[in-house]
Tab-separated table of C-alpha atoms in Angstrom:
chain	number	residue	atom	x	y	z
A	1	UNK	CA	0.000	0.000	0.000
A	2	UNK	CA	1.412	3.188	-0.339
A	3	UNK	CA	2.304	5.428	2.114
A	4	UNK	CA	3.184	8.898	3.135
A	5	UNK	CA	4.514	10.117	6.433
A	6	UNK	CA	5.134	13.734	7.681
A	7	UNK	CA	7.155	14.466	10.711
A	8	UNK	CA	7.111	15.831	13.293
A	9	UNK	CA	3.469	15.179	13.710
A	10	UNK	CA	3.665	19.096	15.455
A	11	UNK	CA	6.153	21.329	15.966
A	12	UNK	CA	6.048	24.799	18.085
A	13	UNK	CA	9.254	27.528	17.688
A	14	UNK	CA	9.774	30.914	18.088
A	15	UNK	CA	9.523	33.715	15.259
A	16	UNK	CA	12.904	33.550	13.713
A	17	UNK	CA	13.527	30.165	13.827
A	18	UNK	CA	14.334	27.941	11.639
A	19	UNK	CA	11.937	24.849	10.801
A	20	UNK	CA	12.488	21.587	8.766
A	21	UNK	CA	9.606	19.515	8.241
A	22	UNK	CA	9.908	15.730	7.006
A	23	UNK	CA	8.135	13.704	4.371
A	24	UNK	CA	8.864	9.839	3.380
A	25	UNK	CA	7.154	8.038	1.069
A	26	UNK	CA	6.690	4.544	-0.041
A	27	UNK	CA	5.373	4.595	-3.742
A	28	UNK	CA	5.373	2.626	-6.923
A	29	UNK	CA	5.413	4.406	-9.892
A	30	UNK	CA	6.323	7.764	-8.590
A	31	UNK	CA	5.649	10.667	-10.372
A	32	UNK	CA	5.932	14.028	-8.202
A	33	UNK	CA	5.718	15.096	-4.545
A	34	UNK	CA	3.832	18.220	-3.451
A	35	UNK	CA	3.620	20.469	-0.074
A	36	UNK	CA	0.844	22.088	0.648
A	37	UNK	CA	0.188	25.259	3.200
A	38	UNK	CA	-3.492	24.216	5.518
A	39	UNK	CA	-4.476	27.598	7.370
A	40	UNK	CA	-8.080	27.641	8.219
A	41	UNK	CA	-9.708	25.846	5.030
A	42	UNK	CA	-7.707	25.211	1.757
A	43	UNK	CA	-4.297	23.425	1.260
A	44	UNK	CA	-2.717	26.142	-0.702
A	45	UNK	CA	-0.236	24.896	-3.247
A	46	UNK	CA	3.331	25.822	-2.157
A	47	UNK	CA	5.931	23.446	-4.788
A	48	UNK	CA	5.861	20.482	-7.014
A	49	UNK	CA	9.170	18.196	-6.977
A	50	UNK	CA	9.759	15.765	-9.785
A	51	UNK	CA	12.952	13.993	-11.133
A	52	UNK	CA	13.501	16.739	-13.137
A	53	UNK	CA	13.109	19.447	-10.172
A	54	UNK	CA	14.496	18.382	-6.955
A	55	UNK	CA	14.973	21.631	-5.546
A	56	UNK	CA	12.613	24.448	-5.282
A	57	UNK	CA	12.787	27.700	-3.294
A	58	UNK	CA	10.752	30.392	-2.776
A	59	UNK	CA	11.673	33.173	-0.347
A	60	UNK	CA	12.308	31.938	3.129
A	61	UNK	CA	10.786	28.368	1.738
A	62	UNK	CA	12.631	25.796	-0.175
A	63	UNK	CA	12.096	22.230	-0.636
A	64	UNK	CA	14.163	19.518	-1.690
A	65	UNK	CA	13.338	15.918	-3.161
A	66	UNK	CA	15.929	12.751	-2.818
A	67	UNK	CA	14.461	9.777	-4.727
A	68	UNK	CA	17.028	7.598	-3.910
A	69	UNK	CA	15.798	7.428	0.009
A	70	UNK	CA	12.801	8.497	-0.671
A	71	UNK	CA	12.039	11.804	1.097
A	72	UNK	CA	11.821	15.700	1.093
A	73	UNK	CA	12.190	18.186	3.370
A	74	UNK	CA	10.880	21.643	3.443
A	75	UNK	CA	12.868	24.295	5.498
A	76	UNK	CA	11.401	27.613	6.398
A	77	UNK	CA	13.947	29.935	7.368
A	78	UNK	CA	13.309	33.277	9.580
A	79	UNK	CA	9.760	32.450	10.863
A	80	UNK	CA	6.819	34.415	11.352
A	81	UNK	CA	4.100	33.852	13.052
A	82	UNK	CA	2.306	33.728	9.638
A	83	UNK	CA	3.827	30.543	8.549
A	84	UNK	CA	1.509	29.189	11.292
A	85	UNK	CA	-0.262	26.120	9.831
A	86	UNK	CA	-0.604	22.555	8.839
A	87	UNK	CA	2.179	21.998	6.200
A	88	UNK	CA	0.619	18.489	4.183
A	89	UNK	CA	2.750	16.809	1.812
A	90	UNK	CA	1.493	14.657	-1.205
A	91	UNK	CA	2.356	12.594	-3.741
A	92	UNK	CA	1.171	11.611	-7.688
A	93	UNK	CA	2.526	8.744	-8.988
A	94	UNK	CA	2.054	7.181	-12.311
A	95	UNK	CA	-0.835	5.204	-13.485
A	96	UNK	CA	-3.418	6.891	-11.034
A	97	UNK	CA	-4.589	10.052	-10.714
A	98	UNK	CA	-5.066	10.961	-7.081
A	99	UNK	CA	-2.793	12.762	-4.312
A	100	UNK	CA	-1.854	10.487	-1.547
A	101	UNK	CA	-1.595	12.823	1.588
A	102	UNK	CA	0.613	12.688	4.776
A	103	UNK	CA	-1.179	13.432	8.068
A	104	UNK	CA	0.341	16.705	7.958
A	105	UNK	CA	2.660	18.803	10.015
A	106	UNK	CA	1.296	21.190	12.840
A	107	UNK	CA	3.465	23.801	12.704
A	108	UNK	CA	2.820	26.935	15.492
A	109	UNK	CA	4.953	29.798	15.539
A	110	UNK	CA	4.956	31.955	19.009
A	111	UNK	CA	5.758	35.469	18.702
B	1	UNK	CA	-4.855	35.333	-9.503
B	2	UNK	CA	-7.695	32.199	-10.630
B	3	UNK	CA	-9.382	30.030	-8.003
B	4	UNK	CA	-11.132	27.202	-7.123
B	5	UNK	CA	-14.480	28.009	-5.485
B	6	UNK	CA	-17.411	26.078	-3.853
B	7	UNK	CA	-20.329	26.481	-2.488
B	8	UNK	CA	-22.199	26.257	0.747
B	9	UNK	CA	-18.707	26.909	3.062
B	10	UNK	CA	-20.774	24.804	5.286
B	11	UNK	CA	-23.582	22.499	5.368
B	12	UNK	CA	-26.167	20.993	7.996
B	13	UNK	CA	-28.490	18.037	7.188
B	14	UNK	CA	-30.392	15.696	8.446
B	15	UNK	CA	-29.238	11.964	8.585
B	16	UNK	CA	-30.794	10.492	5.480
B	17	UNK	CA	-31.015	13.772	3.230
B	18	UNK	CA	-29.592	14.214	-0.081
B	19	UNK	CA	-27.085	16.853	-0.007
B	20	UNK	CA	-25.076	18.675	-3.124
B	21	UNK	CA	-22.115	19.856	-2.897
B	22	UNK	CA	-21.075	22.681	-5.727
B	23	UNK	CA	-17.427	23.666	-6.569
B	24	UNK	CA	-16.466	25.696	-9.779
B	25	UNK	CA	-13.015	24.958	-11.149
B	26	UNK	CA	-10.519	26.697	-12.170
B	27	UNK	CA	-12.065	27.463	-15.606
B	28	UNK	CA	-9.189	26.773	-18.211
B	29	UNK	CA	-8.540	23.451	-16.284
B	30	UNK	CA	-9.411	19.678	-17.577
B	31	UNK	CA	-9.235	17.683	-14.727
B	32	UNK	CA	-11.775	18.004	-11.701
B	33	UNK	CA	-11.620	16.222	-8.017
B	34	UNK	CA	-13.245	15.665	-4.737
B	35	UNK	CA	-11.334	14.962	-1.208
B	36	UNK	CA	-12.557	14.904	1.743
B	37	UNK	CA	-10.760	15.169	5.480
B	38	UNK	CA	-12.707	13.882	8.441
B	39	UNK	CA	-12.089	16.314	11.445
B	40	UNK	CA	-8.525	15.612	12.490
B	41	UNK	CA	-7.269	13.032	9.897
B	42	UNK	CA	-6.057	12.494	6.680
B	43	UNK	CA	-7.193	14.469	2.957
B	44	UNK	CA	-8.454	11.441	1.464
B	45	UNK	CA	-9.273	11.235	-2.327
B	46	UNK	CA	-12.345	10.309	-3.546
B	47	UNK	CA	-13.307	10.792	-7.074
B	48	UNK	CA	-11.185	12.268	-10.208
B	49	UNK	CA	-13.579	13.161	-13.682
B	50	UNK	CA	-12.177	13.954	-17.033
B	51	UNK	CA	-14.044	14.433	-20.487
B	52	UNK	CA	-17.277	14.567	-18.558
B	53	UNK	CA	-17.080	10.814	-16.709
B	54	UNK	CA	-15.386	9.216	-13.738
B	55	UNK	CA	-11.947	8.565	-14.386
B	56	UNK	CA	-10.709	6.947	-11.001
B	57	UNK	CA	-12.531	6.805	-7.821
B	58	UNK	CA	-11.849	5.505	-3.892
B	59	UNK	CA	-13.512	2.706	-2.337
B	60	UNK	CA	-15.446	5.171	0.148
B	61	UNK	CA	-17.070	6.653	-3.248
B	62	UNK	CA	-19.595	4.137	-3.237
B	63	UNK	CA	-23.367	3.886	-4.911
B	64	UNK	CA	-24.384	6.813	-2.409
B	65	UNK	CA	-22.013	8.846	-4.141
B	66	UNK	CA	-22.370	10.784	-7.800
B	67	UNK	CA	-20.565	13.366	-9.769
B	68	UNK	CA	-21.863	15.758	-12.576
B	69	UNK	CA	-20.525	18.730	-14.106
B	70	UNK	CA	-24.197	20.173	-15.367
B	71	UNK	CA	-23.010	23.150	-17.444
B	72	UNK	CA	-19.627	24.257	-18.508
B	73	UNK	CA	-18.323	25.422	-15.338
B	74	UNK	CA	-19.684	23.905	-12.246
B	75	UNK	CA	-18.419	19.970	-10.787
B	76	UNK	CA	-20.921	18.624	-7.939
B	77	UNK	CA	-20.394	16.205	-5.609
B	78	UNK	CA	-23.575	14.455	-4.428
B	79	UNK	CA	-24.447	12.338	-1.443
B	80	UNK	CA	-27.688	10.298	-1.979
B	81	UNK	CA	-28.907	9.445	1.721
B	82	UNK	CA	-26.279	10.935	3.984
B	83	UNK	CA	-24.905	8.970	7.400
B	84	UNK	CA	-23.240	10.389	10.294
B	85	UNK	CA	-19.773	9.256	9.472
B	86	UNK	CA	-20.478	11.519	6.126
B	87	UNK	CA	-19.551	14.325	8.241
B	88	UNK	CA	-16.311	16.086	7.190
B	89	UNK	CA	-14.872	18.897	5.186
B	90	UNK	CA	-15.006	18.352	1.517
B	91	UNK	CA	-12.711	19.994	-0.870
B	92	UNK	CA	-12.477	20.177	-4.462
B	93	UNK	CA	-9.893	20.786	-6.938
B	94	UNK	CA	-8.352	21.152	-10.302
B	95	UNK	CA	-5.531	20.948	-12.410
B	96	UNK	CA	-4.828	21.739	-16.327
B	97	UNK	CA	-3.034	18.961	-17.026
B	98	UNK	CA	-1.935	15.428	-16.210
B	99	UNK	CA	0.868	14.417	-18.136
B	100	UNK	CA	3.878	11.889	-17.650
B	101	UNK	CA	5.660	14.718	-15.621
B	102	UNK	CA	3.463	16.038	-13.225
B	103	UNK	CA	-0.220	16.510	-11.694
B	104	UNK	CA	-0.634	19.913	-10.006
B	105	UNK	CA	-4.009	20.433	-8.272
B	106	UNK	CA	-5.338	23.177	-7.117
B	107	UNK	CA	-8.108	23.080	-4.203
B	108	UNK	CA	-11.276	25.371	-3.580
B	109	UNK	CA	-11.733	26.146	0.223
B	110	UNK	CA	-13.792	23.668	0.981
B	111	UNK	CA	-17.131	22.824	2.619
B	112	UNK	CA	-18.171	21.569	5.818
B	113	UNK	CA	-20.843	18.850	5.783
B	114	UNK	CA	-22.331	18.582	9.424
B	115	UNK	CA	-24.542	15.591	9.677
B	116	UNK	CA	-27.099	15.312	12.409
C-alpha cells in the first residue's frame, strides 16, 4: 500500500527560527511530490518536486526531493508567526490520478 | 490570480437527506476532483472526472455517491442518503493537465458537511 509520512506530527518555535519539516514516502510508480500550506480551510499549493526538479525555493521556503531514500524536506527559514499552519505533503505517482496525503505537520509559531 | 471556489462553506443536514455539494473549477482546467478530510485526519481522495465521466474513484465513493458537471463550469459532488460518518470537510480541486511529468491540483476552500 502506499504510504506517506510527515514528521514531526507538530512542531512549536519561536519567530525567527528555523523549521524543517519531514516527508517519506513509499510509492510505486512515482511521479511528483507536493507540499501544501493548511491555514483555516484550503491546502494552498506551495511546490511540485519531480525527477527533473528536486529543488525548489521560494523566499524563506525551499524544498528539496531525494528519490534515492525516498524523502523531502521543506525548510522555512526566519519564521513568522504567519507561517503558522498545517504543512501536508502529497504525492502523484504514475498510473493513477489521485494525491496520496501525509497526516500533515502542525506547525505553530509563538511570537 | 484564478481560483477554485465552492459552495455552501458549510452544510447541515439531516441523517438520510440528499445533499449537493457545488465547486467551480478553475475554468481553463481539464481535470476536476473531490477529497474529503474527516475532522482531524487524513485528505483522502475520492473521485477524479475527465471528459465529462469518472476517471478513477476511492472505495469510500460508493453507490451513495455521484458526480456531474451540469453546465460548462460547475463539478458537484452528491451524497444520496447521507450517514453520520459523512460528516467532514469536503474539498475540491483542479488541475490543467496530467501528463507523464506532473499533476498539479489546485483546491477550492472547501465545505463543511455537518450531519445530524
Amino acid at each position: 500500500e502506499d504510504k506517506v509520512v510527515q514528521s514531526p506530527l507538530s512542531l512549536v518555535v519561536h519567530e525567527g527560527d528555523t523549521v524543517t519539516l519531514n516527508c517519506s514516502y513509499e510509492v510505486t510508480n512515482f511521479r511528483s511530490l507536493l507540499w501544501y500550506k493548511q491555514e483555516k480551510k484550503a491546502p494552498t499549493f506551495l511546490f511540485m518536486l519531480t525527477s527533473s526538479g528536486i529543488e525548489k525555493k521560494s523566499g524563506r521556503l525551499s524544498s528539496i526531493l531525494d528519490k534515492k531514500e525516498l524523502f523531502s524536506i521543506l525548510n522555512i527559514t526566519a519564521t513568522q508567526t504567519g507561517d503558522s499552519a498545517i504543512y501536508l505533503c502529497a504525492v502523484d505517482f504514475f498510473g493513477n490520478e489521485k494525491l496520496t496525503f501525509g497526516t500533515g505537520t502542525r506547525l505553530t509559531i509563538i511570537p | 490570480e484564478p481560483e477554485v471556489t465552492q459552495t455552501p462553506s458549510h452544510q447541515v443536514t439531516q441523517m438520510g437527506q440528499e445533499v449537493i455539494l457545488r465547486c467551480v473549477p478553475i475554468s481553463n482546467h481539464l481535470y476536476f476532483y473531490w477529497y474529503r478530510q474527516i475532522l482531524g485526519q487524513k485528505v483522502e481522495f475520492l473521485v477524479s472526472f475527465y471528459n465529462n465521466e469518472i476517471s478513477e474513484k476511492s472505495e469510500i465513493f460508493d453507490d451513495q455517491f455521484s458526480v456531474e458537471r451540469p453546465d460548462g463550469s460547475n463539478f458537484t459532488l452528491k451524497i444520496r442518503s447521507t450517514k453520520l460518518e459523512d460528516s467532514a470537510m469536503y474539498f475540491c480541486a483542479s488541475s490543467y493537465h496530467r501528463d507523464y511529468s506532473y499533476n498539479e491540483q489546485f483546491f477550492g476552500p472547501g465545505t463543511r458537511l455537518t450531519v445530524l
